[in-house]
Amino acid sequence: MGKEIQKQAQSGQQQLTNSYTVEQLVALNPYNPDILPDLENYVNEQVMTGSYSLDTNLCLLRLYQFEPERMSTQIIARILIKALMAMPAPDFSLCLFLIPERVQMEEQFKTLIVLSHYLETARFRQFWEEAAKNRHILEAVPGFEQAIQSYAVHILSLTCQQVPRAVLAEAINTEGLALDKFLEHQVAECGWLLEKSSAKGQTIILPRNEFNHPELKKNAADSIQLEHITRIFPILG
């Protein structure tokens, strides 16, 4: 009789779990270890579908703190790789804060920490060299290379008005025909301009923004101040 009641209870719990989305489970039971399997499955789903949920992943890492014997290093590695792919958002640091130091000392996590440091300091050549040595870790998450390339382009667009082809090639770890196709896409979709090849090689002109052209930010600030002044005139009159 007792076993039958236990089965019914487990069945009821399963039905309850199936009736909610993962986000709802997290909102309703953020400290309930019973949702651990659902959160782990959701990490794998993020890997397979290319989706991403920082809040859900942080919830899982918090639960691991309370249930260390149930911790999956494979799942943690996938969470950290997805967090790297979200840069420039600070997701990697947020996740790392919830991972015990003894776990961080494992080789694969030490590698991911080094990679995050290279990205944060825009040392792209060193990043790609280290990534090439650890493909067995990174290839578990499809789309990693493309995400980092997007991040590299983002950093260059904020810091440079023009970029030599060789510098871009190093930043996104692409060259030859693949780089030509990449540039064609950026010219067509993102407003990049290509200077004709010279003795110094091809140069890419990046779109103007308030970061790579500070005068744009200054002009915007001036216009706002002028607008405030014109609003004051009627009051003074």
XYZ file of N, CA and C in Angstrom, residues 52-59 61-62 65 76 78-84 86 90-100 104:
96
model
N 19.048 30.522 -25.253
C 19.875 30.874 -24.098
C 19.007 31.486 -23.016
N 19.230 31.061 -21.762
C 18.511 31.619 -20.625
C 19.459 31.728 -19.443
N 19.977 32.910 -19.220
C 20.912 33.124 -18.115
C 20.238 32.864 -16.771
N 19.024 33.360 -16.585
C 18.346 33.209 -15.290
C 18.160 31.739 -14.924
N 17.780 30.939 -15.899
C 17.595 29.513 -15.642
C 18.919 28.846 -15.291
N 19.969 29.202 -16.006
C 21.282 28.607 -15.746
C 21.821 29.021 -14.379
N 21.587 30.253 -13.989
C 22.014 30.705 -12.665
C 21.247 29.966 -11.567
N 19.976 29.724 -11.802
C 19.181 28.965 -10.839
C 19.745 27.560 -10.659
N 22.848 26.579 -11.150
C 24.120 26.657 -10.428
C 23.896 26.887 -8.928
N 22.875 27.647 -8.589
C 22.552 27.850 -7.166
C 22.097 26.544 -6.528
N 24.818 24.307 -5.526
C 25.471 24.671 -4.271
C 24.833 23.949 -3.087
N 27.899 22.126 -16.194
C 28.535 23.388 -15.813
C 29.393 23.920 -16.958
N 29.008 23.432 -20.123
C 28.136 23.948 -21.181
C 27.544 25.311 -20.802
N 27.206 25.480 -19.536
C 26.691 26.771 -19.077
C 27.748 27.857 -19.266
N 28.979 27.563 -18.906
C 30.046 28.557 -19.021
C 30.362 28.881 -20.483
N 30.318 27.886 -21.339
C 30.567 28.135 -22.763
C 29.460 29.019 -23.342
N 28.216 28.731 -22.977
C 27.102 29.571 -23.426
C 27.262 30.995 -22.897
N 27.782 31.131 -21.679
C 27.996 32.455 -21.103
C 29.082 33.206 -21.869
N 30.136 32.516 -22.280
C 31.167 33.148 -23.111
C 30.572 33.644 -24.427
N 27.785 34.817 -24.888
C 26.910 35.971 -24.653
C 27.694 37.266 -24.479
N 28.103 40.348 -18.991
C 28.980 39.814 -17.937
C 28.544 38.449 -17.417
N 27.869 37.671 -18.251
C 27.268 36.409 -17.807
C 28.293 35.415 -17.275
N 29.475 35.371 -17.889
C 30.483 34.404 -17.464
C 30.872 34.642 -16.009
N 31.113 35.876 -15.633
C 31.488 36.197 -14.254
C 30.363 35.880 -13.284
N 29.128 36.143 -13.704
C 27.981 35.847 -12.844
C 27.874 34.348 -12.576
N 28.089 33.556 -13.611
C 28.021 32.100 -13.443
C 29.202 31.591 -12.618
N 30.377 32.104 -12.896
C 31.577 31.631 -12.207
C 31.483 31.880 -10.708
N 30.837 32.953 -10.320
C 30.688 33.298 -8.904
C 29.939 32.207 -8.130
N 29.083 31.454 -8.823
C 28.274 30.421 -8.171
C 28.913 29.036 -8.232
N 30.090 28.934 -8.831
C 30.761 27.643 -8.972
C 31.849 27.527 -7.919
N 31.844 26.472 -7.114
C 32.850 26.324 -6.046
C 34.266 26.393 -6.586
N 36.318 25.010 -10.002
C 37.006 25.902 -10.935
C 38.439 25.457 -11.204
